[in-house]
CSV table of C-alpha atoms and ligand atoms in Angstrom, one decimal:
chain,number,residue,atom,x,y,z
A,261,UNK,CA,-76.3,-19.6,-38.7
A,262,UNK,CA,-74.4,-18.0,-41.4
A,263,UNK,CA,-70.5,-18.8,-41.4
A,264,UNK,CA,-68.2,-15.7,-40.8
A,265,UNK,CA,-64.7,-16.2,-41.2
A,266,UNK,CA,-61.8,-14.5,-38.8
A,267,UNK,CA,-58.2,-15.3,-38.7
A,268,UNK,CA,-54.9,-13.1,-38.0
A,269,UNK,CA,-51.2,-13.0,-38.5
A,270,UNK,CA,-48.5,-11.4,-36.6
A,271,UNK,CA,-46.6,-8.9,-38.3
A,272,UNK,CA,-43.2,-10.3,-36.4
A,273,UNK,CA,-40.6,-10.9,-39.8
A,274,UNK,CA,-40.6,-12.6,-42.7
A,275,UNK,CA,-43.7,-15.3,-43.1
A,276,UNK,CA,-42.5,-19.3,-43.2
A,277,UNK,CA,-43.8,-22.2,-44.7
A,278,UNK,CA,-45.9,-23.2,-41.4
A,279,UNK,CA,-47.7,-20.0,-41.3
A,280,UNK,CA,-48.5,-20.7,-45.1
A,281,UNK,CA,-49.3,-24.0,-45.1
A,282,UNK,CA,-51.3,-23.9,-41.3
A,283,UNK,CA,-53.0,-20.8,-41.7
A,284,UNK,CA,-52.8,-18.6,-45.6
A,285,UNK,CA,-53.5,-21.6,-47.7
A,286,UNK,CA,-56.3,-22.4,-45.6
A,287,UNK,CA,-57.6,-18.8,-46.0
A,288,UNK,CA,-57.2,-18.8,-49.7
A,289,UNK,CA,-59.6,-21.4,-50.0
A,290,UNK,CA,-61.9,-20.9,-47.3
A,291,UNK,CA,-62.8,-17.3,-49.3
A,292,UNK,CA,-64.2,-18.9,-52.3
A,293,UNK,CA,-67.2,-20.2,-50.1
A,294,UNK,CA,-67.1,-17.9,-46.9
A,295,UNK,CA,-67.7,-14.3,-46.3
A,296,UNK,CA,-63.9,-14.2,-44.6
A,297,UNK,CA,-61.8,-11.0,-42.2
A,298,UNK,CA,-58.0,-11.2,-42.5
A,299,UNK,CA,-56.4,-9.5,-40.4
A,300,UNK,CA,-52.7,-8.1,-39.3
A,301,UNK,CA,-52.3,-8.5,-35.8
A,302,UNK,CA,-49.7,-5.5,-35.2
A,303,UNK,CA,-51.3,-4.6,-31.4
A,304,UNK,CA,-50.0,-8.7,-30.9
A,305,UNK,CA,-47.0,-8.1,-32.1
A,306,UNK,CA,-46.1,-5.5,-29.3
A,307,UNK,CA,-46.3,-7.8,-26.9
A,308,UNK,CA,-42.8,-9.5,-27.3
A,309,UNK,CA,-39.8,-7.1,-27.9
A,310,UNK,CA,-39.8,-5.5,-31.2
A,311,UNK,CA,-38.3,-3.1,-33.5
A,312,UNK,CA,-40.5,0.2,-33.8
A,313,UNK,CA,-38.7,1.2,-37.3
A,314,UNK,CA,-39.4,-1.8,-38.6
A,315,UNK,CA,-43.2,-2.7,-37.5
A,316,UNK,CA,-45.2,-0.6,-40.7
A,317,UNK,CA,-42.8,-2.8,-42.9
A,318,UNK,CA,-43.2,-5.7,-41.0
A,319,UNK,CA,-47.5,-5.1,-41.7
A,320,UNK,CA,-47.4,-4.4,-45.3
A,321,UNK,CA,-44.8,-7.7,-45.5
A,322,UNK,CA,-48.2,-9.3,-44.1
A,323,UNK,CA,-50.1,-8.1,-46.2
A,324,UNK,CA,-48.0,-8.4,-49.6
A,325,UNK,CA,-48.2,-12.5,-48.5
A,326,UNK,CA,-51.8,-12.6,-48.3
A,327,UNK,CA,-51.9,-10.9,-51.4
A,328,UNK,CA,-49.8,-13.1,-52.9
A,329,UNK,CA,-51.4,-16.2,-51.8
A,330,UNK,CA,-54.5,-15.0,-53.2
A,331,UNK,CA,-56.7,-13.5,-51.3
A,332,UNK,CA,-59.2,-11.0,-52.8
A,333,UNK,CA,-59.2,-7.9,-51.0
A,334,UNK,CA,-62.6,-6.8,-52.7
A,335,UNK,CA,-64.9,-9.5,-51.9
A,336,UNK,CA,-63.2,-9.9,-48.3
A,337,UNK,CA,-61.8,-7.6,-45.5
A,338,UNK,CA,-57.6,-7.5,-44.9
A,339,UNK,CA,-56.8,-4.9,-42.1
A,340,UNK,CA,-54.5,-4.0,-39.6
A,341,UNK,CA,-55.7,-4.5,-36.1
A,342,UNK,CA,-54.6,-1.5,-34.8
A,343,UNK,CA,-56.9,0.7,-36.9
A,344,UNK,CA,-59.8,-0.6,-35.7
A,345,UNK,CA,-60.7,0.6,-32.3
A,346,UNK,CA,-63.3,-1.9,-31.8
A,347,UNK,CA,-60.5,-4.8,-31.0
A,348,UNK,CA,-58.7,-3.2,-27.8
A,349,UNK,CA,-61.7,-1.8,-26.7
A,350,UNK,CA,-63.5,-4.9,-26.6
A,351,UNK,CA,-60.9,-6.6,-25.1
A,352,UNK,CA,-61.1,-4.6,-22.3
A,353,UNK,CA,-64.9,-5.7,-21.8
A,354,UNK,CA,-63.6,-9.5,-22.1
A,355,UNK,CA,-60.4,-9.0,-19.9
A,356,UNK,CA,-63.8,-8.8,-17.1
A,357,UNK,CA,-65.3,-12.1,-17.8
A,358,UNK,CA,-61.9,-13.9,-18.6
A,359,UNK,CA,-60.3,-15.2,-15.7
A,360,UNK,CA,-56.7,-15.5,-14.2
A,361,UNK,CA,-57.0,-19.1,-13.8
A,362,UNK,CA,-57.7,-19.4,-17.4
A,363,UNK,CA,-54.9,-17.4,-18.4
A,364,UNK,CA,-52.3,-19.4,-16.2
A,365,UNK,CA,-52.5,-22.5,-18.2
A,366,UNK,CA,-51.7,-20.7,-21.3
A,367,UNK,CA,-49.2,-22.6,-22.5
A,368,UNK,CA,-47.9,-20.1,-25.3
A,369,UNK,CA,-47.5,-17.2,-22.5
A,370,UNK,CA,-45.7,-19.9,-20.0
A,371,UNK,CA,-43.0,-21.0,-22.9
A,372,UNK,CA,-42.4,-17.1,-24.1
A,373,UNK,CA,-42.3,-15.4,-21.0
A,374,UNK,CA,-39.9,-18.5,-19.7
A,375,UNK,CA,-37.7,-18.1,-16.8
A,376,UNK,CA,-38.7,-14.4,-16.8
A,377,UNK,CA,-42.1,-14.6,-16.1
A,378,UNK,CA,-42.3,-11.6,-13.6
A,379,UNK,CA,-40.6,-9.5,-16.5
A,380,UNK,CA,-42.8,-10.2,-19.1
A,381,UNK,CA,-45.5,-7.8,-20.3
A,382,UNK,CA,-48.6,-7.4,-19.2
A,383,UNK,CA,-49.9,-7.5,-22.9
A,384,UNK,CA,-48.9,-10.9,-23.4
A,385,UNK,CA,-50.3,-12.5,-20.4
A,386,UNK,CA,-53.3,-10.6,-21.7
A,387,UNK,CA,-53.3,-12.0,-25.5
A,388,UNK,CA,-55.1,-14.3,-25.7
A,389,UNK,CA,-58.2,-12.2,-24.4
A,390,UNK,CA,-57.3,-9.8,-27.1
A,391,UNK,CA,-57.3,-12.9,-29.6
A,392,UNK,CA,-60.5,-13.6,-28.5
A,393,UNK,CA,-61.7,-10.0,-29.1
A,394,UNK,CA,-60.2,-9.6,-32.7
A,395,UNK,CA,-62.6,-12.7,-33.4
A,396,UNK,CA,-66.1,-12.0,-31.1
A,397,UNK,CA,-65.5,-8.1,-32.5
A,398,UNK,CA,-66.9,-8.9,-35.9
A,399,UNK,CA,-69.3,-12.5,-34.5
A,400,UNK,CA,-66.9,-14.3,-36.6
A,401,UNK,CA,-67.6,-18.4,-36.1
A,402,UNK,CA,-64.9,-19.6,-37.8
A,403,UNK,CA,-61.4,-19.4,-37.8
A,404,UNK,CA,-58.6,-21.5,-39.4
A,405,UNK,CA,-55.0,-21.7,-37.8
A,406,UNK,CA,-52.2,-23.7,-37.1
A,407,UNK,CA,-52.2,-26.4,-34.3
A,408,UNK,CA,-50.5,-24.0,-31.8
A,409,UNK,CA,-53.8,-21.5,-31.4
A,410,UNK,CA,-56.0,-24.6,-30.7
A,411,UNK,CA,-55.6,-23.4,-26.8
A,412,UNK,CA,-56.7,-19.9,-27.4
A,413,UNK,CA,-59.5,-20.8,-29.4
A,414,UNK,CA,-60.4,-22.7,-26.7
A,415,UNK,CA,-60.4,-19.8,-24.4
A,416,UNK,CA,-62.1,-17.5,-26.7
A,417,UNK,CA,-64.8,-19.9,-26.3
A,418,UNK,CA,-64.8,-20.1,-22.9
A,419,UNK,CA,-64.7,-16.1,-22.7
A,420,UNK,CA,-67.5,-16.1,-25.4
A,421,UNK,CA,-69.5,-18.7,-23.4
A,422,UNK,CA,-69.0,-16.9,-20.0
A,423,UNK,CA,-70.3,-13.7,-21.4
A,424,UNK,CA,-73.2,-15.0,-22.9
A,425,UNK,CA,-74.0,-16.5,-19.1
A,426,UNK,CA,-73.6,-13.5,-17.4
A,427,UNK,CA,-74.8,-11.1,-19.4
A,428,UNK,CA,-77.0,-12.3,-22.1
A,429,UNK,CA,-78.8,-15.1,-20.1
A,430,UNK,CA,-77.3,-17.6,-21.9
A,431,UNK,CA,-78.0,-16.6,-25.1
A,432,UNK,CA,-76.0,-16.7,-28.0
A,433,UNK,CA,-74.9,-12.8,-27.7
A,434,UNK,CA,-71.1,-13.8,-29.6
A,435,UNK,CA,-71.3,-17.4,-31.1
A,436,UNK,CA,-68.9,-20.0,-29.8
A,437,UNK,CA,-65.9,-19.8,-32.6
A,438,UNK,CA,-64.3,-22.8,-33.5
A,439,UNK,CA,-60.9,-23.7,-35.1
A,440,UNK,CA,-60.4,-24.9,-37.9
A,441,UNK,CA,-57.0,-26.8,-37.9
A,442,UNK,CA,-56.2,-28.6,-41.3
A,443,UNK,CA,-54.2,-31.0,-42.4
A,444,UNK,CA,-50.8,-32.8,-42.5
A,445,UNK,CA,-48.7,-29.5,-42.4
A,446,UNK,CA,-51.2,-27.8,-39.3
A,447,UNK,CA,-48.1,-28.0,-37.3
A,448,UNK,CA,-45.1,-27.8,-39.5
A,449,UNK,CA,-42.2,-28.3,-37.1
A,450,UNK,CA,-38.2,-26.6,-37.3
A,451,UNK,CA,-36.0,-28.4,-39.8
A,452,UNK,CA,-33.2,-28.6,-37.2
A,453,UNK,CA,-35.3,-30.2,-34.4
A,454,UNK,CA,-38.1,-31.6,-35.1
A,455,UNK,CA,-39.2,-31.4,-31.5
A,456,UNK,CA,-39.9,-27.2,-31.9
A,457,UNK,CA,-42.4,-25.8,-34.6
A,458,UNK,CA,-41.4,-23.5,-37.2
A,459,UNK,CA,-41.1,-20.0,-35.8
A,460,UNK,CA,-40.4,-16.7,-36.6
A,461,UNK,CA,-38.0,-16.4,-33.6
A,462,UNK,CA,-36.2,-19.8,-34.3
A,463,UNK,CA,-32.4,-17.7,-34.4
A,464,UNK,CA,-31.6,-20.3,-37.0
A,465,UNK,CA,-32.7,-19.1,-40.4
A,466,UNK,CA,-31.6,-22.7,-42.1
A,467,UNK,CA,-34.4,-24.2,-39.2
A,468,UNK,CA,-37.3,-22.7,-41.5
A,469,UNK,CA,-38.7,-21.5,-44.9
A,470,UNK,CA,-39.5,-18.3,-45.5
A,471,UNK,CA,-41.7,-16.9,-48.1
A,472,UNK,CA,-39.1,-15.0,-49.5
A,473,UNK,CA,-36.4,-17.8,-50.0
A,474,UNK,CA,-35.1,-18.3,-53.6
A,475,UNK,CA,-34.8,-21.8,-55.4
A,476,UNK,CA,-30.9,-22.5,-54.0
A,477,UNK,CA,-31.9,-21.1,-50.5
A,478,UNK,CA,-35.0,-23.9,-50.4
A,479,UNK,CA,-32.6,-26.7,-51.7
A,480,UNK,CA,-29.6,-26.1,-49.2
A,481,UNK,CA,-32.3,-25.4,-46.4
A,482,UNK,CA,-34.3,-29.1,-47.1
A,483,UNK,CA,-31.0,-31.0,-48.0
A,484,UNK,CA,-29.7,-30.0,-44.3
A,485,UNK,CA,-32.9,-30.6,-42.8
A,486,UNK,CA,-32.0,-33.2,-39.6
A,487,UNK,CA,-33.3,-37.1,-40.7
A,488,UNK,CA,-32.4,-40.6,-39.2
A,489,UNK,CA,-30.8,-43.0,-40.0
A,490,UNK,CA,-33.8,-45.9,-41.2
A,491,UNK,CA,-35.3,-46.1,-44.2
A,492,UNK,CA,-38.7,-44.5,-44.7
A,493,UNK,CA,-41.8,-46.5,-43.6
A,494,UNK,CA,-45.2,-47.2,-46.1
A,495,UNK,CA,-47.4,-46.3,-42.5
A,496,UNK,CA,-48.3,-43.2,-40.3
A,497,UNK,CA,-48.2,-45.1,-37.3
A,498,UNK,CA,-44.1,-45.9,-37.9
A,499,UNK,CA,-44.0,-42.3,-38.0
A,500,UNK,CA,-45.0,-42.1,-34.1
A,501,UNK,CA,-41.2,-42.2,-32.7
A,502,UNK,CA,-39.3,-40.6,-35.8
A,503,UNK,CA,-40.5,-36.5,-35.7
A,504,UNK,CA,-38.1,-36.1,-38.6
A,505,UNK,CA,-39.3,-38.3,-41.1
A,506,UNK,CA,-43.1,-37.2,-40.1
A,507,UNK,CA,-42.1,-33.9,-39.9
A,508,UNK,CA,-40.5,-34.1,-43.9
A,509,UNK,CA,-43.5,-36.5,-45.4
A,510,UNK,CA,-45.7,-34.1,-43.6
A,511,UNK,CA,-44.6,-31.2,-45.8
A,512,UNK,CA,-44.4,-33.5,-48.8
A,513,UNK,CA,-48.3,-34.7,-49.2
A,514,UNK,CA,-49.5,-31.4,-47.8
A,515,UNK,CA,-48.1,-30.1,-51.0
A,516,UNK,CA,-48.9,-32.5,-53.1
A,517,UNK,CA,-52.4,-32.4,-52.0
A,518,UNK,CA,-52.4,-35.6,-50.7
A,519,UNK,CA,-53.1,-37.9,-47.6
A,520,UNK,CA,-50.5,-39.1,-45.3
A,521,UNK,CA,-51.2,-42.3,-46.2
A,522,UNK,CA,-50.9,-42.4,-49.6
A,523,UNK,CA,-47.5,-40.1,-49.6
A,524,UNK,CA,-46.0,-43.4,-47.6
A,525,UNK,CA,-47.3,-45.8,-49.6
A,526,UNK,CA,-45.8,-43.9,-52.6
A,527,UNK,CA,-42.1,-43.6,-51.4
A,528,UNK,CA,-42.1,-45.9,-48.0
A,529,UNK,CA,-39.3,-48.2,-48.3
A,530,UNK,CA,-37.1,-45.4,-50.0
A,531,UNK,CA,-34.3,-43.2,-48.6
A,532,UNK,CA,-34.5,-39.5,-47.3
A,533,UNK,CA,-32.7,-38.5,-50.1
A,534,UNK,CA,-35.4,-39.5,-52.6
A,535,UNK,CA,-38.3,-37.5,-50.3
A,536,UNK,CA,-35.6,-34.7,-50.0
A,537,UNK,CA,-35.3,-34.0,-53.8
A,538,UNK,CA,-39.2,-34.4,-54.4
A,539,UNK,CA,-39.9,-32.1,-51.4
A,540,UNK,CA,-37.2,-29.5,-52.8
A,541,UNK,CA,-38.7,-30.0,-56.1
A,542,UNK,CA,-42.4,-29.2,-54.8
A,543,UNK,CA,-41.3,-26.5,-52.4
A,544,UNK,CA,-39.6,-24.6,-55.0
A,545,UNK,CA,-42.4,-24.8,-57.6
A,546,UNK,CA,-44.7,-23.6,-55.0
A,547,UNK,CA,-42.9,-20.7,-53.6
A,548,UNK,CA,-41.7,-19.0,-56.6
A,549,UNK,CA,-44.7,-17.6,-57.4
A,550,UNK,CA,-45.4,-16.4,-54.2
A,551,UNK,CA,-42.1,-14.8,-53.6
A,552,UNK,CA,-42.4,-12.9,-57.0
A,553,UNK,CA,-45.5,-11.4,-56.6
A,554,UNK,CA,-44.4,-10.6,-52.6
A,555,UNK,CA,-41.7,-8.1,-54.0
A,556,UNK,CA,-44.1,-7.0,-56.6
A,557,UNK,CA,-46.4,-5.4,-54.1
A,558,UNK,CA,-44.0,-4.5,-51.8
A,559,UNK,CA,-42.7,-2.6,-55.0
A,560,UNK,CA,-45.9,-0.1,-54.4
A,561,UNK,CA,-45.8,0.4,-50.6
A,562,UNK,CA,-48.6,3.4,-51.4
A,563,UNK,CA,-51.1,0.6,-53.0
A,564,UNK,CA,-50.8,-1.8,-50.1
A,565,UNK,CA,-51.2,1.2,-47.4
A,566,UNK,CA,-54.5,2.4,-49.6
A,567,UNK,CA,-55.4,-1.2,-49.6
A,568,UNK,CA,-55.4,-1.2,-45.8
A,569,UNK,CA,-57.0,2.1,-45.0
A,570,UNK,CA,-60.1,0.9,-47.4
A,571,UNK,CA,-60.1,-2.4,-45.3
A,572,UNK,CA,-59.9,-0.9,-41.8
A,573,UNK,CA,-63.1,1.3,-42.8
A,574,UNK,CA,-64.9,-1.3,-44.2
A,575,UNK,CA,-64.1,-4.0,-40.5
A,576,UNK,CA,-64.8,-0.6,-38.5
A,577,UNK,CA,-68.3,-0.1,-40.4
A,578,UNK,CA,-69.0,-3.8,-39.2
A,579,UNK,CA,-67.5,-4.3,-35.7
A,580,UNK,CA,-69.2,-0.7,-34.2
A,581,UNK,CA,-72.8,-1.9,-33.8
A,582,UNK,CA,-71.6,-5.1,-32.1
A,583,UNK,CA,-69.5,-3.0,-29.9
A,584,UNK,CA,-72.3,-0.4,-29.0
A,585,UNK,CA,-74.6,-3.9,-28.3
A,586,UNK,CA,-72.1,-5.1,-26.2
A,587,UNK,CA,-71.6,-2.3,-24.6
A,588,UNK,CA,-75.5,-1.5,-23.6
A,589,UNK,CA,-75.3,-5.2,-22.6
A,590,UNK,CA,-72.7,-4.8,-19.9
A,591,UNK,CA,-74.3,-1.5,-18.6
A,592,UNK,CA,-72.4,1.0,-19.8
A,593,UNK,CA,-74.5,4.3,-20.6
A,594,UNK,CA,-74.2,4.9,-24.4
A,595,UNK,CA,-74.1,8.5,-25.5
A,596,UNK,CA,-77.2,9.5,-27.5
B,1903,TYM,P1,-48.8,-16.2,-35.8
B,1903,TYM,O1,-48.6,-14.9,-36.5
B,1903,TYM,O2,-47.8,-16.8,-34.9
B,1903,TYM,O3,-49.1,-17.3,-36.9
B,1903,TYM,C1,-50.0,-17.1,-38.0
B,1903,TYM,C2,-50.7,-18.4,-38.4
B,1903,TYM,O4,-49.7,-19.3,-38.7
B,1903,TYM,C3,-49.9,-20.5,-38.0
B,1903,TYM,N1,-48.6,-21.1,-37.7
B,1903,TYM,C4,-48.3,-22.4,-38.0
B,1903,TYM,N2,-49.0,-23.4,-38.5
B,1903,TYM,C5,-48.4,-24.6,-38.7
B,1903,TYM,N3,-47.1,-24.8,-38.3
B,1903,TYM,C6,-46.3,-23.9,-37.8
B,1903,TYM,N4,-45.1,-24.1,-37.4
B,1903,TYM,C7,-46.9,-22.6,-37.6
B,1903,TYM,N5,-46.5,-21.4,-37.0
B,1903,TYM,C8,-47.5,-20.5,-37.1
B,1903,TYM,C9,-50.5,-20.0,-36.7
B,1903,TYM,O5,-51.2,-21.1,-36.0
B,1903,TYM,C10,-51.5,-19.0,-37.2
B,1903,TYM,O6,-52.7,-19.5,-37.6
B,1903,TYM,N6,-52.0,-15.1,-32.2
B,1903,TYM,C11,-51.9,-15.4,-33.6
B,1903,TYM,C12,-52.5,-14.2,-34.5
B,1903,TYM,C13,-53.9,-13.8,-34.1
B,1903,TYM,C14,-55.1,-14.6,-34.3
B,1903,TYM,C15,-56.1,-13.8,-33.8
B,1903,TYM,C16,-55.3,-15.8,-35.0
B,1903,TYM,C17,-54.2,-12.7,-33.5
B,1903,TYM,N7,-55.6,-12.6,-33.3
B,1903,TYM,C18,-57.5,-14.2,-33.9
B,1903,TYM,C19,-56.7,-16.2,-35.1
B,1903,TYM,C20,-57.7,-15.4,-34.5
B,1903,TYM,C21,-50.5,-15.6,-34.0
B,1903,TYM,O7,-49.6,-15.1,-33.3
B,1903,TYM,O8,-50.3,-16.2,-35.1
């Protein structure tokens, strides 16, 4: 079978260094040898509180970073999710073979909705199911992201395979996606607790870095990034009980392009200042770029919104026939 690439980003503020190095890097390579959909989840990002005058900015942010990391517009699809019918209708169809039970032990809905549960939307109990539409919509079959979707690609499997039971006699009607979690930075955690991942909704800016940060921003953010007080080890497993130091070399020899182990056995023994002034070093060389040619197409709003309308025609040419197939395949009468 033929390898389809999906993956999706929230349009929720400014990007950070985990959704870079979990999910955009991994794009930008992935489309040299993939046929590859990148897509801007704006109907996901409604389903947490948001600011309505901000959310079209907020998209073409998105799409200014994949841009800037790389990706070829041309050869592969970016669109916003939202102009593609196919996605919420479909995941009305899957919201009928996904069940509560597998919903509950979401563990993403169960740490945003909190306390609150009873007051949180409907949408993002729900999201998953759509997460699992943006990918079956297209028969994507694989999809790179960070450590924290592992569970609802799980779920998008389950939907896929329940579907494929009850209406397609267990055939392969949408093909079981799979993740594709890379790496040492696949969950890049908050510089000011290493016990939480980088987010977007982290209230301390100095806990992450953004896309957008300039060299001095990078240097004060990584030289008061929490540590402990030991020395650094020359093994991953004397990483297990010290999230800070794992958290730090993490970031280190995914940017260096290098394993783990051979990051330790390079400055193991050393101090946190030493990996501090390497990392601030690396970081800086590897954002600059990016943040220059972010402001550069956000300097041509016009180009990025053409960009979008040409991609959301192109993923609506390829998701209708699936959806009319799934349709029929449910029962629905299709007008002819
Ligand atoms: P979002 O917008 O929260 O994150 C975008 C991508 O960045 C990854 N990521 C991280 N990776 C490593 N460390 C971190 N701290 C970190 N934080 C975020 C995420 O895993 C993701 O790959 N629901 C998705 C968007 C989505 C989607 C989809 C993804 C909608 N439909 C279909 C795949 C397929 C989300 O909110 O990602």
């Amino acid at each position: 079978m033929r390898s389809l690439v999906f993956s999706a980003v929230q349009p929720t503020g400014v990007l950070h260094l985990g959704n870079y190095l979990g999910a955009l890097k991994q794009f930008a390579q992935l489309q040299s040898l993939h046929d590859c959909l990148f897509c801007i989840a704006d109907l996901h990002a409604m389903t947490a509180p948001y600011d309505k005058n901000r959310l079209a900015d907020e998209t073409r942010m998105v799409a200014a970073a994949f841009l800037a990391c790389g990706l070829d517009p041309k050869r592969h699809l970016i669109f916003c999710q939202s102009a593609v019918g196919a996605h919420a209708e479909l995941a009305w169809i899957l919201n009928c073979s996904a069940r509560m039970g597998w919903l509950e032990r979401m563990t993403q809905f169960k740490e945003k909705a909190g306390k609150s549960r009873e007051r949180a939307s409907v949408g993002l109990y729900a999201y998953p199911v759509l997460m699992a539409a943006d990918i079956l919509a297209y028969r994507a079959t694989h999809v790179p992201v960070g450590e924290d979707q592992r569970q609802h690609l799980e779920l998008a499997r389950d939907i896929a395979r329940k579907f494929n039971a009850d209406f397609a006699n267990g055939e392969s009607f949408f093909p079981l996606p799979r993740a594709c979690v890379m790496g040492s930075a696949a969950r890049v955690m908050s510089l000011k607790d290493a016990s939480r991942k980088m987010s977007k909704s982290d209230l301390s800016p100095m806990s992450r870095i953004e896309l957008t940060d300039g060299d001095e921003a990078i240097a004060r953010k990584i030289q008061r990034a929490t540590t402990d007080p030991a020395p650094l080890p020359d093994n991953e497993a004397a990483l297990k009980n010290r999230p800070e130091a794992r958290n730090l070399i993490g970031l280190l020899a995914a940017l260096s392009s290098e394993e783990t182990e051979a990051t330790l056995s390079r400055i193991g023994g050393g101090g946190f200042s030493d990996l501090k002034a390497e990392l601030i070093a690396r970081l800086q060389s590897e954002i600059a770029p990016l943040r220059r040619a972010i402001a550069e197409r956000l300097a041509h709003p016009e180009q990025l919104d053409a960009l979008l309308k040409d991609g959301a025609e192109r993923a609506r040419a390829k998701a209708r026939p699936i959806l009319e197939e799934t349709k029929e395949a449910v029962g629905l009468l299709l007008p002819r």
